[in-house]
Short mmCIF file of C-alpha atoms in Angstrom, two decimals:
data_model
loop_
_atom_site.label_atom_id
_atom_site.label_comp_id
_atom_site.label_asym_id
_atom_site.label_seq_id
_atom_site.Cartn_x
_atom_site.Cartn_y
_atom_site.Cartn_z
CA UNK A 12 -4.70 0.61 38.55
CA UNK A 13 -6.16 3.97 39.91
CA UNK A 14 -2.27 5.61 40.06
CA UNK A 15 -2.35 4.46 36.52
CA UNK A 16 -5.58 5.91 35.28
CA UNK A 17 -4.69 8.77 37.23
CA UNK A 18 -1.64 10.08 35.42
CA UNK A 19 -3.41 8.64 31.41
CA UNK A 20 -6.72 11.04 32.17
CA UNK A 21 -4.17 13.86 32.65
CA UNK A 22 -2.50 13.45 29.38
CA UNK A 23 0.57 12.40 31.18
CA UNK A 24 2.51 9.19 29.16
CA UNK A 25 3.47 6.04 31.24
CA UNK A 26 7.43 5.30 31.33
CA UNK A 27 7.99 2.02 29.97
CA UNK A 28 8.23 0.41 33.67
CA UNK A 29 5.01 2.09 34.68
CA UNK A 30 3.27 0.61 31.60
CA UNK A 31 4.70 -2.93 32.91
CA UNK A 32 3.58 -2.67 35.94
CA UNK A 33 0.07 -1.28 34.37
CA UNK A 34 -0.06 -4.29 32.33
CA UNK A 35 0.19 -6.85 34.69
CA UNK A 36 -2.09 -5.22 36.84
CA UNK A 37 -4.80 -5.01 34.07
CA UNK A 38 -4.22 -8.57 33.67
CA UNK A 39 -4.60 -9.71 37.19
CA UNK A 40 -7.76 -11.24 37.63
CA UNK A 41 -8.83 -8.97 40.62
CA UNK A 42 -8.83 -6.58 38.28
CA UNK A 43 -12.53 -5.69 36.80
CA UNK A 44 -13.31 -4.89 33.23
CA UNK A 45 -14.48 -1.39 34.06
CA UNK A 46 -11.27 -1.00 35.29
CA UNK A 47 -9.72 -2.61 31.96
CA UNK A 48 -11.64 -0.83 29.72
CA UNK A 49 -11.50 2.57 31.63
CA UNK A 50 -7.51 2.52 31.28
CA UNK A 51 -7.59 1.43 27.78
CA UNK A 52 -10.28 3.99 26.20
CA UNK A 53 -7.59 6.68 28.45
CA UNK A 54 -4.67 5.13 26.35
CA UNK A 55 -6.80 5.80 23.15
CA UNK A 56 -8.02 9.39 23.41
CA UNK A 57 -4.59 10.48 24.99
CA UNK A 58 -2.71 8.18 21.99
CA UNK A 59 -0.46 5.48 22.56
CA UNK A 60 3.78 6.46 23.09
CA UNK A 61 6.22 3.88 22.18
CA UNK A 62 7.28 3.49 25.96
CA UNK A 63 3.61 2.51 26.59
CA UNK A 64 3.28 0.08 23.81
CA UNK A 65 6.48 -1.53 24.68
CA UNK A 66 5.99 -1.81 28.19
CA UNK A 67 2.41 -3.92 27.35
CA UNK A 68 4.86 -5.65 24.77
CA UNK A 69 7.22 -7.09 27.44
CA UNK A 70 4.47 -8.10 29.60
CA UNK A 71 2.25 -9.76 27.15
CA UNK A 72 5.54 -11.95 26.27
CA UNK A 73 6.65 -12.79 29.51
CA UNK A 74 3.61 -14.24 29.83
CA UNK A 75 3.28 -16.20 26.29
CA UNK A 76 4.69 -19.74 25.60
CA UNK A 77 7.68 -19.70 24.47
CA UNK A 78 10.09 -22.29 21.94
CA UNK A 79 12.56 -24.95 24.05
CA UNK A 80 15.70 -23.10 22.65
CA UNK A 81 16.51 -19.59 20.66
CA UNK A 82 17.10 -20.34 16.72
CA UNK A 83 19.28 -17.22 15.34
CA UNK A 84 18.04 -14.58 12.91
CA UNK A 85 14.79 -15.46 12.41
CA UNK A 86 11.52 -13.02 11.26
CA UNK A 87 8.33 -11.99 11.12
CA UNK A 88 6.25 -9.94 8.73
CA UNK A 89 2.53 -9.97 10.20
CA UNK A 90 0.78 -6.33 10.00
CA UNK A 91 -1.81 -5.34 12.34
CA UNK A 92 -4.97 -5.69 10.40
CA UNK A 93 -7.46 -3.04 10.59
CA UNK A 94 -7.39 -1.68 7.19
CA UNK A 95 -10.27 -2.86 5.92
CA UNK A 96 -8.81 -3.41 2.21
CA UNK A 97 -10.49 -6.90 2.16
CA UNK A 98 -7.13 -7.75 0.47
CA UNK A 99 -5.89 -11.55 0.05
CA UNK A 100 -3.29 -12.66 2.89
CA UNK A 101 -0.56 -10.71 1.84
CA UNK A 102 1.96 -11.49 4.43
CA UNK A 103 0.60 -14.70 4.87
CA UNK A 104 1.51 -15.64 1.27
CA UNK A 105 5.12 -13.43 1.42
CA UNK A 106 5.81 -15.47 4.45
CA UNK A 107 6.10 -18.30 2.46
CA UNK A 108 7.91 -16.56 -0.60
CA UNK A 109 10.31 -15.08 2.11
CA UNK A 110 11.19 -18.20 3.70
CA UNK A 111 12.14 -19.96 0.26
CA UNK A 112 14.37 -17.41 0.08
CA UNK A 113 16.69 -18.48 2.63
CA UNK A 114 14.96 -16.19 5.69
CA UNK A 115 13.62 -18.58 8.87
CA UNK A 116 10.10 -16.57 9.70
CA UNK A 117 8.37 -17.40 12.32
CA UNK A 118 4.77 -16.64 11.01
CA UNK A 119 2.73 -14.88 14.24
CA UNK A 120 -0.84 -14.79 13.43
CA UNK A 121 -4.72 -15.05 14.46
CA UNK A 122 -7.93 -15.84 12.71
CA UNK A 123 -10.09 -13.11 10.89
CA UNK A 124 -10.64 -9.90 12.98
CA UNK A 125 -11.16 -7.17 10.62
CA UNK A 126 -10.59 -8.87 7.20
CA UNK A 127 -12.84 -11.70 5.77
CA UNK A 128 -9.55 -14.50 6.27
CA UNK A 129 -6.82 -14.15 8.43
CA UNK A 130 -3.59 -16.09 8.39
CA UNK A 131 -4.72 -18.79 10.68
CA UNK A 132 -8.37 -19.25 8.54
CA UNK A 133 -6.09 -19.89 5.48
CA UNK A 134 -3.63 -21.86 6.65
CA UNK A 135 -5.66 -23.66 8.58
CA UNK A 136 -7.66 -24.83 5.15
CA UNK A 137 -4.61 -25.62 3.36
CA UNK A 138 -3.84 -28.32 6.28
CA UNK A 139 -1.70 -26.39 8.69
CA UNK A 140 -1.86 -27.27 11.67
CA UNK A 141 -2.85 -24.27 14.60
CA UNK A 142 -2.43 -26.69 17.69
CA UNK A 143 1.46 -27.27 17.82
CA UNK A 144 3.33 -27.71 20.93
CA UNK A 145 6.21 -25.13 21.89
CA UNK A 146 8.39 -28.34 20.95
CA UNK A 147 6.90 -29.29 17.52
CA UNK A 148 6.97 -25.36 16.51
CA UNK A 149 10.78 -25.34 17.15
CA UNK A 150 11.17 -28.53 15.55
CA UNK A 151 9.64 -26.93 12.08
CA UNK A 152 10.86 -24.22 12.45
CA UNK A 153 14.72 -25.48 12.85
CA UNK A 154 13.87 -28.31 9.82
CA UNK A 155 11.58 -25.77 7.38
CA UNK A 156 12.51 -22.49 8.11
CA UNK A 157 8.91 -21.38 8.68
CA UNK A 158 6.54 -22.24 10.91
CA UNK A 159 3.13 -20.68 12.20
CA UNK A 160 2.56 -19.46 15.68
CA UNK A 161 -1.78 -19.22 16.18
CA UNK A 162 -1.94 -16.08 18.78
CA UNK A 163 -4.08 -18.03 21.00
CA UNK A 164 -2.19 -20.68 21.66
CA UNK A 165 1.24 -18.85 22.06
CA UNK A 166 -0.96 -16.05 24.16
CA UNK A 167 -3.37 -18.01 27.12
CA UNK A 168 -3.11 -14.54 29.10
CA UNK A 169 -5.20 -12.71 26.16
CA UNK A 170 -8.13 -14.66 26.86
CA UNK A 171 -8.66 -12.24 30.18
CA UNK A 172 -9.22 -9.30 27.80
CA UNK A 173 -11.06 -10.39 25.60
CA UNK A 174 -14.39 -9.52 26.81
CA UNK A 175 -13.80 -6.12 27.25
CA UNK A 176 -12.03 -5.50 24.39
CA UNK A 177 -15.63 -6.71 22.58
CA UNK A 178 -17.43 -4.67 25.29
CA UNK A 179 -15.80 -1.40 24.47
CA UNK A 180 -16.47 -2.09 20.58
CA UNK A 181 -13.70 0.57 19.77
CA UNK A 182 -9.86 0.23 18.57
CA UNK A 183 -7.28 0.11 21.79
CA UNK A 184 -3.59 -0.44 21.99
CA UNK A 185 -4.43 -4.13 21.39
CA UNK A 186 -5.11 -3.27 17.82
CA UNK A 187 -1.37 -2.07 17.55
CA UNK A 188 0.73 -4.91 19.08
CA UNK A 189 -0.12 -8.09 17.24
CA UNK A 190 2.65 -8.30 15.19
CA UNK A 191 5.22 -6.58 18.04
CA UNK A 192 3.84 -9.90 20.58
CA UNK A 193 5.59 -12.61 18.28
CA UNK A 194 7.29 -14.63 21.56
CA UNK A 195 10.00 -15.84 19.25
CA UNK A 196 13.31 -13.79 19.67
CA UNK A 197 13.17 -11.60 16.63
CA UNK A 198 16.03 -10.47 14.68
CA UNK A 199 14.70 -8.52 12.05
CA UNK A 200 11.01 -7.73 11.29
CA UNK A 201 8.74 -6.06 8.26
CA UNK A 202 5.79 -4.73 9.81
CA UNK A 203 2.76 -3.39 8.02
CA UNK A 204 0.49 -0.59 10.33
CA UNK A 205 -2.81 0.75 9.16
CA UNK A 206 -1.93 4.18 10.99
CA UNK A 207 0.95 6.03 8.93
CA UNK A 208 0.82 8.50 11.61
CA UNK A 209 2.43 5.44 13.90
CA UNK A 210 5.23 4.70 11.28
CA UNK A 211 8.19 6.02 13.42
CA UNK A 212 6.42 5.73 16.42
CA UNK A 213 6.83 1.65 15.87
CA UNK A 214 9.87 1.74 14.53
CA UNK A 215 11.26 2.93 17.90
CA UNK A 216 9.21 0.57 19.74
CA UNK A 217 10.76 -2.09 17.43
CA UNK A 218 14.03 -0.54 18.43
CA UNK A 219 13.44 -0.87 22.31
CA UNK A 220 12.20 -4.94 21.64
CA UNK A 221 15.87 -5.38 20.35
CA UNK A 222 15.28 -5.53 16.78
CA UNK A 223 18.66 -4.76 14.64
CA UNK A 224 16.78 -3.98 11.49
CA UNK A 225 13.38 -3.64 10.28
CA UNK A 226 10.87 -1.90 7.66
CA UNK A 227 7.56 -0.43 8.83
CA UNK A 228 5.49 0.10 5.89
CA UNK A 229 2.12 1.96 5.07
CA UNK A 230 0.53 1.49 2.01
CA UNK A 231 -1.15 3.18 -0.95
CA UNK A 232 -5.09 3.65 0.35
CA UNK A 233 -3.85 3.16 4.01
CA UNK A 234 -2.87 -0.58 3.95
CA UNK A 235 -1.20 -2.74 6.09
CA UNK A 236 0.48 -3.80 3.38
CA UNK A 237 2.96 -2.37 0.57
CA UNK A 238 0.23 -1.60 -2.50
CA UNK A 239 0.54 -1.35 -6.03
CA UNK A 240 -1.63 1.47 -6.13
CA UNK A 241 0.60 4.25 -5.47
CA UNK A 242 3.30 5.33 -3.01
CA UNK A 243 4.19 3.68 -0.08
CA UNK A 244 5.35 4.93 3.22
CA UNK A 245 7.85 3.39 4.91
CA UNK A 246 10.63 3.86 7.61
CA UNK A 247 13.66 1.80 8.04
CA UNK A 248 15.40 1.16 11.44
CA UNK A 249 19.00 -0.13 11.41
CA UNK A 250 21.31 -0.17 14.53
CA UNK A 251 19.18 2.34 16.14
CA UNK A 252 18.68 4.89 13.07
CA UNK A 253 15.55 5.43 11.61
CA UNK A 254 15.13 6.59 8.02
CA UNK A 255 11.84 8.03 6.37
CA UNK A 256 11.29 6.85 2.46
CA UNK A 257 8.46 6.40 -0.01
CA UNK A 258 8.64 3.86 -2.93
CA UNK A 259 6.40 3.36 -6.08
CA UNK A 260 5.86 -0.05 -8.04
CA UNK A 261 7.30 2.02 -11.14
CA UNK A 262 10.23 2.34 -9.44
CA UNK A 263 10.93 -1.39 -8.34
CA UNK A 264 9.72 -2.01 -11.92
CA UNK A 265 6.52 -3.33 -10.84
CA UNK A 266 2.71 -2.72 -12.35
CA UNK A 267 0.24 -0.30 -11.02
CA UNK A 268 -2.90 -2.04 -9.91
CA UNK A 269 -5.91 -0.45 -8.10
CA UNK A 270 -6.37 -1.84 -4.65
CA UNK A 271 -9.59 -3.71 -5.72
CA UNK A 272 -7.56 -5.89 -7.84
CA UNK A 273 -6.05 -7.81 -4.60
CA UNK A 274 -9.39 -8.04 -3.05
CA UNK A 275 -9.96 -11.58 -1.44
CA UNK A 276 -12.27 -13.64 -0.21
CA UNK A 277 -13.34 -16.51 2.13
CA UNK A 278 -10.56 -18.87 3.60
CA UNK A 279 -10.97 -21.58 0.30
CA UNK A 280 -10.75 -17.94 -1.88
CA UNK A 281 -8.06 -17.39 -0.39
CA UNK A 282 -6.35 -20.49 -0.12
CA UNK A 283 -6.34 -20.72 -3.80
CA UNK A 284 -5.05 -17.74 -4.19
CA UNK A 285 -2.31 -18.38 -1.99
CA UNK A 286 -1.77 -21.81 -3.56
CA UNK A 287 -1.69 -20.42 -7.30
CA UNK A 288 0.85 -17.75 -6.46
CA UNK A 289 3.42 -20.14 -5.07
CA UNK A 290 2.57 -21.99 -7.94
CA UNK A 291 3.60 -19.11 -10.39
CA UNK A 292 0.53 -17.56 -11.49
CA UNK A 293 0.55 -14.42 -12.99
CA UNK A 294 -1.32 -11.40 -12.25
CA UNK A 295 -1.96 -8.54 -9.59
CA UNK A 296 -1.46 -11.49 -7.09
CA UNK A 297 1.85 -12.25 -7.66
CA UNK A 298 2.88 -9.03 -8.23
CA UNK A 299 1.56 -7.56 -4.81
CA UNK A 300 3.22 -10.52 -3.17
CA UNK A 301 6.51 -9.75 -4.96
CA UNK A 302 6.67 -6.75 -3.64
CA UNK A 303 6.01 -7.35 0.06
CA UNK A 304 8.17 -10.40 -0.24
CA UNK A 305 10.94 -8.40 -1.49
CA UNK A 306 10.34 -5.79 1.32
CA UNK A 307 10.84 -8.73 3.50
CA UNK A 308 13.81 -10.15 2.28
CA UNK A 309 15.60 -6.45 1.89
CA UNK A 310 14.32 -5.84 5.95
CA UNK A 311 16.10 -8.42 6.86
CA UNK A 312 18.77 -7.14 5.32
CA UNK A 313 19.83 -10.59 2.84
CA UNK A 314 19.32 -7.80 0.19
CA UNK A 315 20.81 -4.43 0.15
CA UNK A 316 18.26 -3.19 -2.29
CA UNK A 317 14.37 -3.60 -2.51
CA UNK A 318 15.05 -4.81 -6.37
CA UNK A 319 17.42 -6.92 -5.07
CA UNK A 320 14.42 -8.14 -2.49
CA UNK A 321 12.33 -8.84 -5.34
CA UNK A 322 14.76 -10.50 -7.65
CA UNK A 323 15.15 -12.99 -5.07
CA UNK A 324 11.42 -13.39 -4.46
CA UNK A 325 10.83 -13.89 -7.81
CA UNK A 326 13.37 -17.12 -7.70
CA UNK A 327 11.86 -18.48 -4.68
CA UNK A 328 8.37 -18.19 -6.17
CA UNK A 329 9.76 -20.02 -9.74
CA UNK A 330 12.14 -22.60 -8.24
CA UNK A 331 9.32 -24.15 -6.59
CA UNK A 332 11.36 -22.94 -3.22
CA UNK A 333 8.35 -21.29 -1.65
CA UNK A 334 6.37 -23.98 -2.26
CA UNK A 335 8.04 -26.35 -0.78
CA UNK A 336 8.18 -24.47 2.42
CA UNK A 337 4.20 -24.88 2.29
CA UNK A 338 3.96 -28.53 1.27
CA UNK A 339 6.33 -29.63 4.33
CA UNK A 340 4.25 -27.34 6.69
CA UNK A 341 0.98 -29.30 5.56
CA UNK A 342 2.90 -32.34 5.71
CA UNK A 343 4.90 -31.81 9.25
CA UNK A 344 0.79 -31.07 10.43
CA UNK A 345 -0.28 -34.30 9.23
CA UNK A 346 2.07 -36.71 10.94
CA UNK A 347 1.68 -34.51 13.76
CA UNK A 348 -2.51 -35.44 13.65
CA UNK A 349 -1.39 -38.90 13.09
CA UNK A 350 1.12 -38.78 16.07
CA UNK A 351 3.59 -40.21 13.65
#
């Protein structure tokens, strides 16, 4: 580790091989938390490069569980968190919307960290099950088109850094990477960042994990999330290119709402807020989710507009297609507790 610490206290980035070998040496369980936590408060006050957070990238997925056999173009479109909004689940609820719109997602997620809920708290009180197998995951995922992947199962090796990461009581390069450590073979990704300084930083580390398109988004008021509230910040990488945009509800036709009007709550708050937009409610809600939904859908390129994006959400919302993809998660969960 000391070569490693070395070069970071200088100011001088790690290659994307160094950072591998970095990695697995801060995971090695010789290695002591001071150690741990020394490297990773050098990563944060010299800032994080792309070859650095895809090097702990790679490592952190060669180590997680992985599915039986690839399934072709599938998605995610988790954000990092951090952005203390207190918003509903967003991209927990577009994952959903996304999915009945034709788009397998493989939902990679955790329990509350900065927010009140996170996807797994929700989920997990609507009936989804967090404790699938590698096996059962692929099966869902091949028969629903969306399935959920709970970070500490997929992830045992996280469980070594967890201690210091509470110790050092400060945002590290673990903050970033949630959504990039999805162990499913990605496709095409939206990913929301609370940083809009990191917006084309990511996208090129979503470039070196192989993905051919994706939308990196940060919001009105600094979300994770695409707001309402104003103009959104976003970069789009396809085959390699990256392209810089903003985008206003007005001009998706959308309403303006103020970012306390998507505020959430605990996981049953949530849950029914969830629940009532895939049942078609009406309101800031659905609106918010129509947009991120139709992010989604035009990241992964099924639309070639964002309006297109949201015209489709829209349908999967009012078809009863989204919901669907819900009911036969809860229900897949059930026989699974039953060992039907």
């Amino acid at each position: 580790m000391r070569q490693y610490l070395n070069k970071v206290t200088t100011r001088e980035s790690l290659s994307v091989e160094e950072m591998e070998n970095a990695a697995r040496v801060m995971f090695a369980e010789e290695t002591t938390d001071t150690e741990r936590g020394a490297f990773l408060t050098a990563l944060k006050v010299k800032g994080e490069s792309a070859d650095e957070i895809t090097g702990l990238v790679n490592v952190i997925r060669e180590k997680s569980l992985t599915l039986p056999q690839k399934i072709n173009n599938v998605m995610d479109n988790c954000g990092t968190g951090g952005d203390g909004s207190q918003s509903f689940n967003i991209s927990t609820t577009s994952a959903f919307v996304i999915a009945g719109a034709g788009i397998t997602v493989a939902k990679h997620g955790n329990r509350s960290i900065s927010s009140k809920t996170g996807s797994a708290d929700v989920l997990e009180h609507l009936g989804v099950s967090l404790s699938l197998t590698s096996e059962q995951t692929h099966e869902i995922l091949k028969e629903n088109g969306i399935a959920f992947l709970f970070a500490p199962n997929v992830h045992p090796a996280m469980k070594r850094m967890m201690r210091v990461r509470q110790d050092l009581k400060i945002p590290t390069i673990f903050n970033l990477i949630g959504p990039l450590t999805n162990p499913v073979e990605l496709s095409t990704q939206l990913l929301g960042i609370y940083r809009r300084d990191m917006l084309e930083r990511m996208a090129k580390v979503l470039d070196q994990l192989g993905r051919k398109r994706a939308l990196i988004i940060n919001g009105a008021g600094h979300m994770d999330e695409a707001s309402l509230a104003g103009e959104n910040h976003l970069v789009l990488l396809e085959d390699g290119e990256l392209r810089k945009f903003t985008l206003t509800p007005e001009e998706v036709g959308l309403p303006t709402y103020d970012n306390e009007k998507i505020k959430g709550g605990d996981s049953k708050q949530n849950a029914e807020i969830l629940h009532g937009v895939l049942r078609g409610e009406k309101g800031p809600y659905r609106d918010t989710v129509l947009m991120n939904a139709g992010l989604g859908i035009f990241a992964n390129g099924k639309a070639e507009t964002v309006q297109d994006g949201i015209a489709l959400a829209k349908e999967s919302i009012d078809s009863g297609a989204a919901l669907l993809k819900l009911e036969n998660l809860i229900d897949y969960s059930n026989q699974v507790k039953q060992g039907v």
